[in-house]
Amino acid sequence: MNKYMNNNTGEMAKYEAVIGLETHVELSTNTKMFCGCALSFGAEPNTRTCPVCLGLPGTLPVINSKAVQFAIKTALALNCSINKSSIFHRKNYFYADMPKNYQISQYNRPLASNGFLDVDMGSYVRRVGITRVHMEEDTGKLIHTGSSGRISESDASIVDYNRAGTPLIEIVTEPDIRTPAEAKEYLIALRNIILYLDVSDCSMEQGSLRCDANISLKPAGAKSMGTKTEIKNLNSFRFIQRGLEYEYKRQAGLLEEGKKVLQQTRHYDHLTDTTSALRLKEEAHDYRYFPDPDLVPLIMDKDAVQDIKREIPELPGEKIKRYLEVFGLPDETARLIASDKDTAQYFDRCANILGPGKLKAAANWITGDFAAYLNKESLKIKQSGISAESLCSLIEMIEGGRISSKIAKSVFEEMAQSKKEPQDIIMEHNLEQVSDEGELSKIIDEVIAANDEVVQQVKDGKDKAIGFLIGQVMAKTKGKANPALVNGIMSKKLKK
Ligand code: ADP
Ligand code: ZN
Ligand code: MG
């Protein structure tokens, strides 16, 4: 934190940040945007190409309808209007990452516009306007050989066109974001929605989710916006926040010195945690956009859009609402479960099996011991080998008094290790809780007989001492005695 930034102490910041994000998402279709080449990350270089995506003369692009459906699904989930007709443009530039010397993109008539995403910041909600969602094709990958990876210091550049033509959507926000932390939370929320929709794997490491951040500063409360810079190479949530924080400080420093912020594209370096100028921002006319004469306009049929809308599952925000309002889960628990699609599905299955009375127990297991186990083993819930059915039978056994909650923990551990069903584990190790009053009464008598002194203390009114006696009974039964029952019987015997 620095002196210009509002650091949650209530102190007014001198400059307010204005931030807008442009996010690229690679869609997980089987084939590329305009040809039949397979998408496959990590394949041998240049093995997923054909005359179309290599831009050979005489070839024609064909729009991938699955990609259009995925894009519409995402746009609808972001509350956008789908435009009745949209157009593909050529964005012309000369660089070896695109063999055609242009990229097919959308320009002044995008697929969808005017949406919003509500970003929950805990103490407030930031509504971020979505300017547009448009479709385009990804470029190929250039690798500049040599240690630094910078083009100026390398002997050669090698190209891989496997990625060229991969379907992409670009999601552009309004400049509504006000802090680096909001930018990070926006991206986390966006990623989660896209994962729920199952249209991309959204891997920031592998580059299927990429975000450029635009930031300018203005005096707090001012209406008009300042000059912005655009930060590239922000390939983790942490880097987005850090890169923006650095850029905030840098711009504030310039303004304080009475200098101007130049409109630039800047590169974030996570090793130094700084940004440096890449180039002056190019203008739209530099790209000589024009409608691609090989592609017809995309005309969106109302019914087709309706069909896609029906496929949208319950999204994270709605899930949290249902968990809070219908299930009565604590706020933090509801958010934690909804923050991962598979976890939410797992919990929903448990809730179905258990019914309203016991679903809180399921939520506690899933966010408690189960989460701790997954975390320790670096596993996803799907890889745990513990089905919702198995977890639920464990919960039923606890709730039904068949095992103590203490023993349940060790049963769970064994379930995780051996993948056995809880009832088998309980039978095998004879762990069932002893709730037979006759049997317990006998053991309690033994404990009372062997602990004259403590018994006397209890009788003298030292209520706490009874805990020691109950502990003795638990020890004798190796933790299997029903503690509530022991307490009841013991109290009765000692009051006589
Ligand atoms: P450009 O023409 O430079 O590409 P756009 O108007 O298309 O700029 O906006 C690109 C992104 O930058 C959007 O997310 C937008 O919200 C954001 N943006 C635009 N102007 C500013 C500004 N002055 N400060 C911060 N972000 C801005
Ligand atoms: Zn191809
Ligand atoms: Mg623009």
Coordinates of C-alpha atoms and ligand atoms in Angstrom, one line a residue:
M1 CA 0.0 0.0 0.0
N2 CA 1.2 3.5 -0.7
K3 CA 0.1 7.0 0.3
Y4 CA -2.1 7.4 -2.7
M5 CA -4.1 4.3 -2.2
N6 CA -7.2 3.9 -0.1
N7 CA -6.0 1.2 2.3
N8 CA -9.2 0.3 4.0
T9 CA -8.5 2.6 6.9
G10 CA -11.2 4.9 5.8
E11 CA -8.6 7.4 4.6
M12 CA -9.7 9.1 1.4
A13 CA -7.3 8.4 -1.5
K14 CA -6.2 11.4 -3.5
Y15 CA -6.5 9.6 -6.9
E16 CA -9.2 7.2 -7.9
A17 CA -8.3 4.3 -10.2
V18 CA -10.5 3.7 -13.3
I19 CA -10.0 0.1 -14.6
G20 CA -11.4 -1.8 -17.5
L21 CA -10.5 -5.4 -18.4
E22 CA -10.3 -7.2 -21.7
T23 CA -10.4 -10.9 -21.2
H24 CA -9.7 -13.6 -23.9
V25 CA -11.2 -17.0 -23.3
E26 CA -10.3 -20.0 -25.5
L27 CA -13.4 -22.1 -26.1
S28 CA -13.1 -25.8 -25.6
T29 CA -14.7 -26.9 -28.8
N30 CA -13.4 -30.0 -30.6
T31 CA -12.3 -28.1 -33.7
K32 CA -11.0 -24.7 -34.6
M33 CA -13.1 -21.6 -35.3
F34 CA -13.1 -21.7 -39.1
C35 CA -11.7 -25.2 -40.1
G36 CA -11.9 -28.8 -39.0
C37 CA -8.5 -28.9 -37.3
A38 CA -8.6 -30.5 -33.8
L39 CA -7.7 -28.3 -30.8
S40 CA -5.3 -30.0 -28.6
F41 CA -3.0 -28.2 -26.2
G42 CA 0.5 -29.5 -26.1
A43 CA 0.4 -31.4 -29.4
E44 CA 3.6 -31.7 -31.5
P45 CA 4.1 -28.3 -33.1
N46 CA 2.4 -27.7 -36.5
T47 CA 0.5 -31.0 -36.5
R48 CA -2.9 -29.3 -36.1
T49 CA -3.0 -27.2 -39.2
C50 CA -4.7 -27.3 -42.6
P51 CA -4.8 -25.1 -45.7
V52 CA -7.6 -23.0 -44.1
C53 CA -5.9 -22.1 -40.8
L54 CA -2.6 -21.7 -42.7
G55 CA -4.3 -19.1 -44.9
L56 CA -3.4 -20.8 -48.2
P57 CA -4.9 -19.1 -51.3
G58 CA -8.3 -20.5 -52.5
T59 CA -9.4 -21.8 -49.1
L60 CA -12.6 -20.6 -47.4
P61 CA -13.5 -20.3 -43.7
V62 CA -16.6 -22.0 -42.3
I63 CA -18.0 -20.8 -39.0
N64 CA -17.9 -23.3 -36.1
S65 CA -21.5 -23.4 -34.8
K66 CA -20.5 -24.9 -31.5
A67 CA -18.2 -22.0 -30.9
V68 CA -21.1 -19.6 -31.6
Q69 CA -23.3 -21.4 -29.2
F70 CA -20.6 -21.3 -26.5
A71 CA -20.1 -17.6 -27.0
I72 CA -23.8 -16.9 -26.8
K73 CA -24.1 -19.0 -23.7
T74 CA -21.3 -16.9 -22.1
A75 CA -22.8 -13.6 -23.2
L76 CA -26.2 -14.6 -21.8
A77 CA -24.7 -15.6 -18.5
L78 CA -23.2 -12.1 -18.4
N79 CA -26.6 -10.5 -18.9
C80 CA -25.8 -9.3 -22.5
S81 CA -28.2 -8.8 -25.3
I82 CA -27.4 -10.9 -28.3
N83 CA -27.3 -8.8 -31.4
K84 CA -29.6 -10.0 -34.2
S85 CA -26.9 -9.7 -36.7
S86 CA -23.1 -9.6 -36.2
I87 CA -20.2 -9.4 -38.6
F88 CA -16.7 -10.8 -38.8
H89 CA -14.0 -8.4 -39.7
R90 CA -10.4 -8.8 -40.8
K91 CA -7.9 -7.2 -38.4
N92 CA -4.9 -6.7 -40.6
Y93 CA -1.3 -6.8 -39.3
F94 CA 2.0 -8.3 -40.4
Y95 CA 3.5 -10.5 -37.8
A96 CA 4.4 -14.2 -38.1
D97 CA 2.0 -15.4 -35.4
M98 CA -0.8 -15.3 -38.0
P99 CA -0.1 -16.9 -41.3
K100 CA -2.9 -15.1 -43.1
N101 CA -1.5 -11.7 -42.1
Y102 CA -4.9 -10.9 -40.6
Q103 CA -7.0 -12.2 -37.7
I104 CA -10.7 -12.8 -38.1
S105 CA -12.3 -10.9 -35.3
Q106 CA -15.4 -8.8 -34.7
Y107 CA -15.3 -5.0 -34.7
N108 CA -18.2 -2.6 -34.8
R109 CA -21.0 -5.3 -34.8
P110 CA -20.1 -7.8 -32.1
L111 CA -22.1 -10.9 -31.2
A112 CA -23.4 -9.4 -27.9
S113 CA -23.3 -6.2 -25.9
N114 CA -24.6 -4.4 -22.8
G115 CA -24.3 -6.9 -20.0
F116 CA -23.0 -6.8 -16.5
L117 CA -21.4 -8.9 -13.8
D118 CA -22.0 -8.3 -10.1
V119 CA -18.7 -8.7 -8.2
D120 CA -19.2 -9.6 -4.6
M121 CA -16.5 -7.8 -2.6
G122 CA -17.8 -9.0 0.8
S123 CA -18.8 -5.6 2.3
Y124 CA -20.3 -4.3 -1.0
V125 CA -21.1 -5.4 -4.6
R126 CA -19.4 -3.8 -7.6
R127 CA -21.6 -4.0 -10.7
V128 CA -19.2 -4.2 -13.7
G129 CA -20.7 -3.3 -17.0
I130 CA -19.9 -5.7 -19.9
T131 CA -19.4 -3.5 -23.0
R132 CA -19.3 -6.4 -25.4
V133 CA -18.6 -10.1 -26.0
H134 CA -17.2 -10.8 -29.4
M135 CA -15.7 -13.8 -31.2
E136 CA -12.4 -14.1 -32.9
E137 CA -9.7 -16.7 -33.7
D138 CA -6.6 -17.1 -31.7
T139 CA -3.1 -16.6 -33.2
G140 CA -0.2 -19.0 -33.4
K141 CA 2.6 -19.1 -30.9
L142 CA 6.1 -17.6 -31.5
I143 CA 9.0 -18.7 -29.4
H144 CA 12.0 -16.5 -29.5
T145 CA 15.0 -18.8 -28.8
G146 CA 17.7 -17.8 -26.4
S147 CA 17.9 -17.3 -22.7
S148 CA 15.8 -14.2 -22.2
G149 CA 13.0 -15.0 -24.6
R150 CA 13.0 -11.5 -25.8
I151 CA 12.9 -11.0 -29.6
S152 CA 15.7 -8.5 -29.6
E153 CA 18.1 -10.8 -27.9
S154 CA 17.3 -14.1 -29.7
D155 CA 18.9 -15.7 -32.7
A156 CA 15.8 -17.2 -34.1
S157 CA 12.0 -17.3 -33.7
I158 CA 10.2 -20.5 -34.1
V159 CA 6.5 -20.7 -34.9
D160 CA 3.8 -23.2 -33.9
Y161 CA 0.5 -22.7 -35.7
N162 CA -1.4 -25.3 -33.7
R163 CA -3.2 -22.6 -31.8
A164 CA -3.9 -20.4 -34.8
G165 CA -7.6 -20.4 -35.5
T166 CA -8.6 -21.6 -32.0
P167 CA -12.1 -20.1 -31.1
L168 CA -11.8 -17.2 -28.7
I169 CA -14.2 -14.9 -27.1
E170 CA -13.2 -11.5 -25.9
I171 CA -15.1 -10.0 -23.0
V172 CA -14.6 -6.2 -22.6
T173 CA -15.8 -4.4 -19.5
E174 CA -16.8 -0.8 -19.0
P175 CA -14.3 1.2 -17.0
D176 CA -16.3 0.5 -13.9
I177 CA -13.7 -1.2 -11.8
R178 CA -12.2 1.0 -9.0
T179 CA -9.5 -1.0 -7.3
P180 CA -6.9 -3.7 -8.2
A181 CA -8.7 -6.0 -5.7
E182 CA -12.0 -5.6 -7.6
A183 CA -10.2 -6.4 -10.8
K184 CA -9.0 -9.6 -9.3
E185 CA -12.4 -10.5 -7.9
Y186 CA -14.1 -9.7 -11.2
L187 CA -11.8 -12.2 -13.0
I188 CA -12.3 -14.9 -10.4
A189 CA -16.1 -14.5 -10.7
L190 CA -15.9 -14.5 -14.5
R191 CA -13.8 -17.6 -14.6
N192 CA -16.1 -19.4 -12.2
I193 CA -19.1 -18.6 -14.4
I194 CA -17.4 -19.8 -17.5
L195 CA -16.3 -23.0 -15.7
Y196 CA -20.0 -23.5 -14.6
L197 CA -21.0 -23.1 -18.3
D198 CA -18.4 -25.7 -19.3
V199 CA -17.3 -23.8 -22.4
S200 CA -13.6 -23.4 -21.5
D201 CA -11.1 -24.9 -19.1
C202 CA -10.0 -21.3 -18.2
S203 CA -6.5 -22.3 -17.4
M204 CA -4.4 -19.1 -16.9
E205 CA -1.2 -21.2 -16.8
Q206 CA -1.9 -22.7 -20.2
G207 CA -3.2 -19.4 -21.6
S208 CA -6.8 -20.4 -22.2
L209 CA -7.8 -17.4 -20.0
R210 CA -5.9 -14.2 -20.6
C211 CA -6.6 -10.8 -19.3
D212 CA -5.3 -7.3 -20.3
A213 CA -5.9 -4.5 -17.8
N214 CA -6.5 -0.9 -18.7
I215 CA -6.0 1.7 -15.9
S216 CA -6.1 5.4 -15.6
L217 CA -6.2 7.7 -12.6
K218 CA -8.3 10.7 -11.8
P219 CA -8.6 13.0 -8.8
A220 CA -11.1 11.4 -6.4
G221 CA -14.6 12.4 -7.3
A222 CA -13.7 13.8 -10.7
K223 CA -16.0 13.0 -13.7
S224 CA -13.7 12.9 -16.7
M225 CA -11.2 10.0 -17.1
G226 CA -7.4 10.3 -17.4
T227 CA -5.1 8.8 -19.9
K228 CA -4.9 5.0 -19.6
T229 CA -2.2 2.4 -20.0
E230 CA -2.9 -1.2 -20.9
I231 CA -1.0 -3.9 -19.0
K232 CA -0.2 -7.2 -20.7
N233 CA 1.2 -10.5 -19.5
L234 CA -0.9 -10.7 -16.3
N235 CA -1.2 -14.5 -16.2
S236 CA -2.4 -15.1 -12.7
F237 CA -5.0 -13.6 -10.4
R238 CA -2.2 -12.3 -8.1
F239 CA -0.3 -10.7 -11.0
I240 CA -3.4 -8.8 -12.1
Q241 CA -3.8 -7.2 -8.7
R242 CA 0.0 -6.7 -8.3
G243 CA 0.4 -5.3 -11.9
L244 CA -2.4 -2.8 -11.3
E245 CA -1.1 -1.8 -7.9
Y246 CA 2.3 -1.1 -9.4
E247 CA 0.7 0.9 -12.3
Y248 CA -1.4 2.9 -9.8
K249 CA 1.7 3.9 -7.9
R250 CA 3.6 4.7 -11.1
Q251 CA 0.8 6.9 -12.5
A252 CA 0.1 8.6 -9.2
G253 CA 3.9 9.4 -9.0
L254 CA 3.8 11.0 -12.4
L255 CA 0.7 13.1 -11.7
E256 CA 2.2 14.2 -8.4
E257 CA 5.3 15.5 -10.3
G258 CA 3.0 17.3 -12.7
K259 CA 3.9 15.0 -15.5
K260 CA 1.7 13.3 -18.1
V261 CA 0.8 9.7 -18.3
L262 CA 1.5 8.4 -21.8
Q263 CA -1.1 6.2 -23.5
Q264 CA 1.0 3.0 -23.7
T265 CA 0.9 -0.7 -23.8
R266 CA 3.0 -2.0 -20.9
H267 CA 4.4 -5.4 -20.0
Y268 CA 4.2 -6.8 -16.4
D269 CA 7.2 -8.6 -15.1
H270 CA 6.4 -10.8 -12.1
L271 CA 10.0 -11.2 -11.1
T272 CA 10.5 -7.5 -10.5
D273 CA 6.8 -6.8 -9.9
T274 CA 7.0 -3.8 -12.2
T275 CA 5.6 -2.8 -15.6
S276 CA 7.6 -1.4 -18.5
A277 CA 6.6 0.3 -21.8
L278 CA 6.2 -2.1 -24.7
R279 CA 4.9 0.4 -27.3
L280 CA 2.7 3.3 -27.8
K281 CA -0.9 2.2 -28.2
E282 CA -1.9 1.4 -31.7
E283 CA -5.1 2.9 -33.1
A284 CA -8.0 1.0 -34.7
H285 CA -7.2 2.5 -38.1
D286 CA -3.7 0.9 -37.9
Y287 CA -5.4 -2.4 -38.4
R288 CA -7.4 -1.4 -41.5
Y289 CA -10.5 -3.4 -40.3
F290 CA -12.9 -4.4 -43.0
P291 CA -15.7 -7.0 -43.2
D292 CA -14.4 -10.4 -44.2
P293 CA -15.8 -11.0 -47.7
D294 CA -15.5 -14.8 -47.2
L295 CA -18.0 -14.8 -44.3
V296 CA -21.7 -14.1 -44.2
P297 CA -23.1 -12.1 -41.3
L298 CA -24.2 -14.1 -38.3
I299 CA -27.9 -13.9 -38.0
M300 CA -29.2 -14.9 -34.6
D301 CA -32.6 -16.6 -34.5
K302 CA -34.6 -15.8 -31.4
D303 CA -35.6 -19.4 -30.8
A304 CA -32.0 -20.6 -31.1
V305 CA -31.0 -18.1 -28.5
Q306 CA -33.8 -19.2 -26.3
D307 CA -32.7 -22.8 -26.6
I308 CA -29.2 -21.9 -25.6
K309 CA -30.5 -19.9 -22.6
R310 CA -32.3 -23.0 -21.4
E311 CA -29.0 -24.9 -21.3
I312 CA -27.5 -22.4 -18.8
P313 CA -27.2 -24.2 -15.4
E314 CA -27.7 -22.5 -12.1
L315 CA -24.8 -20.1 -11.8
P316 CA -22.7 -19.4 -8.7
G317 CA -24.6 -16.3 -7.6
E318 CA -27.9 -18.1 -7.8
K319 CA -26.5 -21.1 -6.0
I320 CA -25.2 -19.0 -3.1
K321 CA -28.6 -17.3 -2.8
R322 CA -30.3 -20.7 -2.7
Y323 CA -27.9 -22.1 -0.1
L324 CA -28.5 -19.0 2.1
E325 CA -32.2 -18.6 1.7
V326 CA -33.5 -22.1 1.1
F327 CA -30.9 -24.2 2.9
G328 CA -29.9 -21.7 5.6
L329 CA -26.2 -22.4 5.3
P330 CA -23.8 -19.9 6.9
D331 CA -22.6 -17.2 4.5
E332 CA -19.0 -18.3 4.3
T333 CA -19.9 -22.0 3.8
A334 CA -22.4 -21.2 1.0
R335 CA -19.7 -19.1 -0.8
L336 CA -17.0 -21.7 -0.3
I337 CA -19.2 -24.5 -1.8
A338 CA -20.4 -22.4 -4.8
S339 CA -16.8 -21.3 -5.6
D340 CA -16.2 -24.7 -7.2
K341 CA -18.7 -26.2 -9.6
D342 CA -17.8 -29.8 -8.8
T343 CA -18.0 -29.2 -5.1
A344 CA -21.4 -27.5 -5.5
Q345 CA -22.6 -30.5 -7.6
Y346 CA -21.3 -32.9 -4.9
F347 CA -23.0 -30.9 -2.2
D348 CA -26.3 -30.7 -4.2
R349 CA -26.2 -34.5 -4.5
C350 CA -25.7 -34.9 -0.8
A351 CA -28.5 -32.5 0.0
N352 CA -30.8 -34.6 -2.2
I353 CA -29.9 -37.8 -0.5
L354 CA -30.0 -36.4 3.1
G355 CA -32.9 -34.0 3.0
P356 CA -33.2 -30.7 4.8
G357 CA -32.5 -31.9 8.3
K358 CA -29.0 -33.2 7.7
L359 CA -27.6 -31.1 4.8
K360 CA -25.8 -28.8 7.1
A361 CA -23.8 -31.7 8.3
A362 CA -22.9 -32.5 4.7
A363 CA -21.8 -28.8 4.2
N364 CA -19.7 -29.0 7.3
W365 CA -17.9 -32.2 6.1
I366 CA -17.4 -30.8 2.6
T367 CA -15.9 -27.6 3.8
G368 CA -14.2 -29.1 6.9
D369 CA -12.5 -32.5 7.1
F370 CA -13.1 -33.4 3.5
A371 CA -11.7 -30.1 2.2
A372 CA -8.7 -30.4 4.5
Y373 CA -8.0 -33.9 3.2
L374 CA -8.3 -32.8 -0.5
N375 CA -6.0 -29.9 0.3
K376 CA -3.4 -32.1 1.9
E377 CA -3.4 -34.5 -0.9
S378 CA -3.7 -31.8 -3.7
L379 CA -6.8 -33.5 -5.0
K380 CA -10.0 -32.2 -6.6
I381 CA -13.3 -33.5 -5.1
K382 CA -13.9 -35.6 -8.3
Q383 CA -10.6 -37.4 -7.7
S384 CA -11.3 -38.2 -4.1
G385 CA -12.8 -41.6 -4.7
I386 CA -15.4 -40.8 -2.0
S387 CA -18.9 -40.7 -3.6
A388 CA -21.6 -38.4 -2.3
E389 CA -23.5 -41.6 -1.4
S390 CA -20.6 -42.9 0.8
L391 CA -20.2 -39.6 2.6
C392 CA -24.0 -39.5 3.2
S393 CA -24.0 -42.9 4.7
L394 CA -21.3 -41.8 7.1
I395 CA -23.4 -38.8 8.0
E396 CA -26.5 -40.9 8.5
M397 CA -24.6 -43.2 10.9
I398 CA -23.4 -40.2 13.0
E399 CA -26.9 -38.6 13.0
G400 CA -28.5 -41.9 13.8
G401 CA -26.2 -42.4 16.8
R402 CA -24.5 -45.5 15.4
I403 CA -21.0 -44.0 15.6
S404 CA -19.7 -41.1 17.6
S405 CA -18.5 -38.0 15.7
K406 CA -15.0 -38.6 17.0
I407 CA -14.9 -42.1 15.5
A408 CA -16.5 -40.8 12.3
K409 CA -13.3 -38.8 11.7
S410 CA -11.1 -41.9 11.8
V411 CA -13.7 -43.7 9.6
F412 CA -13.5 -40.9 7.1
E413 CA -9.7 -41.1 7.0
E414 CA -9.9 -44.8 6.3
M415 CA -12.6 -44.2 3.6
A416 CA -10.2 -41.7 2.0
Q417 CA -7.3 -44.1 2.1
S418 CA -8.9 -47.4 1.3
K419 CA -12.0 -46.3 -0.6
K420 CA -14.1 -48.7 1.5
E421 CA -17.7 -48.0 2.4
P422 CA -18.1 -46.6 5.9
Q423 CA -20.4 -49.5 7.0
D424 CA -17.7 -52.0 6.0
I425 CA -15.0 -50.1 8.0
I426 CA -17.3 -49.9 11.0
M427 CA -18.0 -53.7 10.9
E428 CA -14.4 -54.6 10.3
H429 CA -13.1 -52.6 13.3
N430 CA -16.2 -53.1 15.5
L431 CA -16.6 -49.3 15.9
E432 CA -20.3 -49.1 16.4
Q433 CA -21.3 -46.9 19.2
V434 CA -22.5 -48.6 22.4
S435 CA -25.9 -47.4 23.2
D436 CA -27.0 -50.4 25.1
E437 CA -28.0 -49.0 28.5
G438 CA -27.4 -52.2 30.4
E439 CA -23.9 -52.6 29.0
L440 CA -23.1 -48.9 29.7
S441 CA -24.5 -49.1 33.2
K442 CA -22.1 -51.9 34.0
I443 CA -19.1 -50.0 32.9
I444 CA -20.2 -46.9 34.6
D445 CA -20.5 -48.8 37.9
E446 CA -17.0 -50.0 37.5
V447 CA -15.7 -46.4 36.9
I448 CA -17.7 -45.1 39.9
A449 CA -16.3 -47.9 42.1
A450 CA -12.7 -47.2 41.1
N451 CA -12.8 -43.4 41.6
D452 CA -14.1 -42.7 45.1
E453 CA -12.4 -39.3 45.4
V454 CA -13.8 -37.9 42.2
V455 CA -17.2 -39.3 42.9
Q456 CA -17.1 -37.5 46.2
Q457 CA -16.2 -34.2 44.5
V458 CA -19.2 -34.5 42.2
K459 CA -21.5 -35.2 45.1
D460 CA -20.0 -32.1 46.8
G461 CA -21.3 -30.1 43.9
K462 CA -18.2 -29.9 41.8
D463 CA -20.1 -30.5 38.5
K464 CA -17.0 -30.3 36.3
A465 CA -15.5 -33.4 37.9
I466 CA -18.1 -35.6 36.1
G467 CA -16.2 -35.0 32.9
F468 CA -13.3 -37.0 34.2
L469 CA -15.6 -39.9 35.0
I470 CA -17.2 -39.8 31.5
G471 CA -13.8 -39.7 30.0
Q472 CA -13.0 -42.9 31.9
V473 CA -16.0 -44.6 30.4
M474 CA -15.1 -43.4 27.0
A475 CA -11.5 -44.8 27.4
K476 CA -12.8 -48.2 28.6
T477 CA -15.0 -48.4 25.5
K478 CA -12.3 -47.1 23.2
G479 CA -14.4 -44.1 22.4
K480 CA -17.5 -46.1 21.4
A481 CA -19.8 -45.3 24.2
N482 CA -22.6 -42.9 23.3
P483 CA -21.5 -39.9 25.3
A484 CA -24.9 -38.4 25.8
L485 CA -26.2 -41.6 27.2
V486 CA -23.2 -42.0 29.5
N487 CA -23.8 -38.6 30.8
G488 CA -27.5 -39.3 31.5
I489 CA -26.9 -42.6 33.3
M490 CA -23.9 -41.3 35.2
S491 CA -25.7 -38.2 36.5
K492 CA -28.7 -40.2 37.6
K493 CA -26.4 -42.7 39.5
L494 CA -24.5 -39.9 41.3
K495 CA -27.5 -37.9 42.3
K496 CA -29.0 -40.8 44.2
Ligands
ADP1 P1 -9.0 1.3 -27.0 O1 -9.7 2.1 -28.1 O2 -7.8 1.9 -26.5 O3 -9.0 -0.2 -27.3 P2 -11.5 1.0 -25.6 O4 -12.4 2.1 -25.5 O5 -11.8 0.0 -26.6 O6 -10.0 1.5 -25.7 O7 -11.4 0.3 -24.2 C1 -10.6 -0.8 -23.9 C2 -10.7 -1.1 -22.4 O8 -10.2 0.0 -21.7 C3 -12.2 -1.3 -21.9 O9 -12.2 -2.3 -21.0 C4 -12.5 0.1 -21.3 O10 -13.4 0.0 -20.3 C5 -11.1 0.5 -20.8 N1 -11.0 1.9 -20.7 C6 -11.3 2.8 -21.7 N2 -10.9 4.1 -21.3 C7 -10.3 4.0 -20.1 C8 -9.7 4.9 -19.2 N3 -9.6 6.2 -19.5 N4 -9.2 4.4 -18.1 C9 -9.3 3.1 -17.8 N5 -9.8 2.2 -18.6 C10 -10.4 2.6 -19.7
ZN2 ZN -7.1 -25.9 -39.9
MG3 MG -10.8 -1.1 -28.3

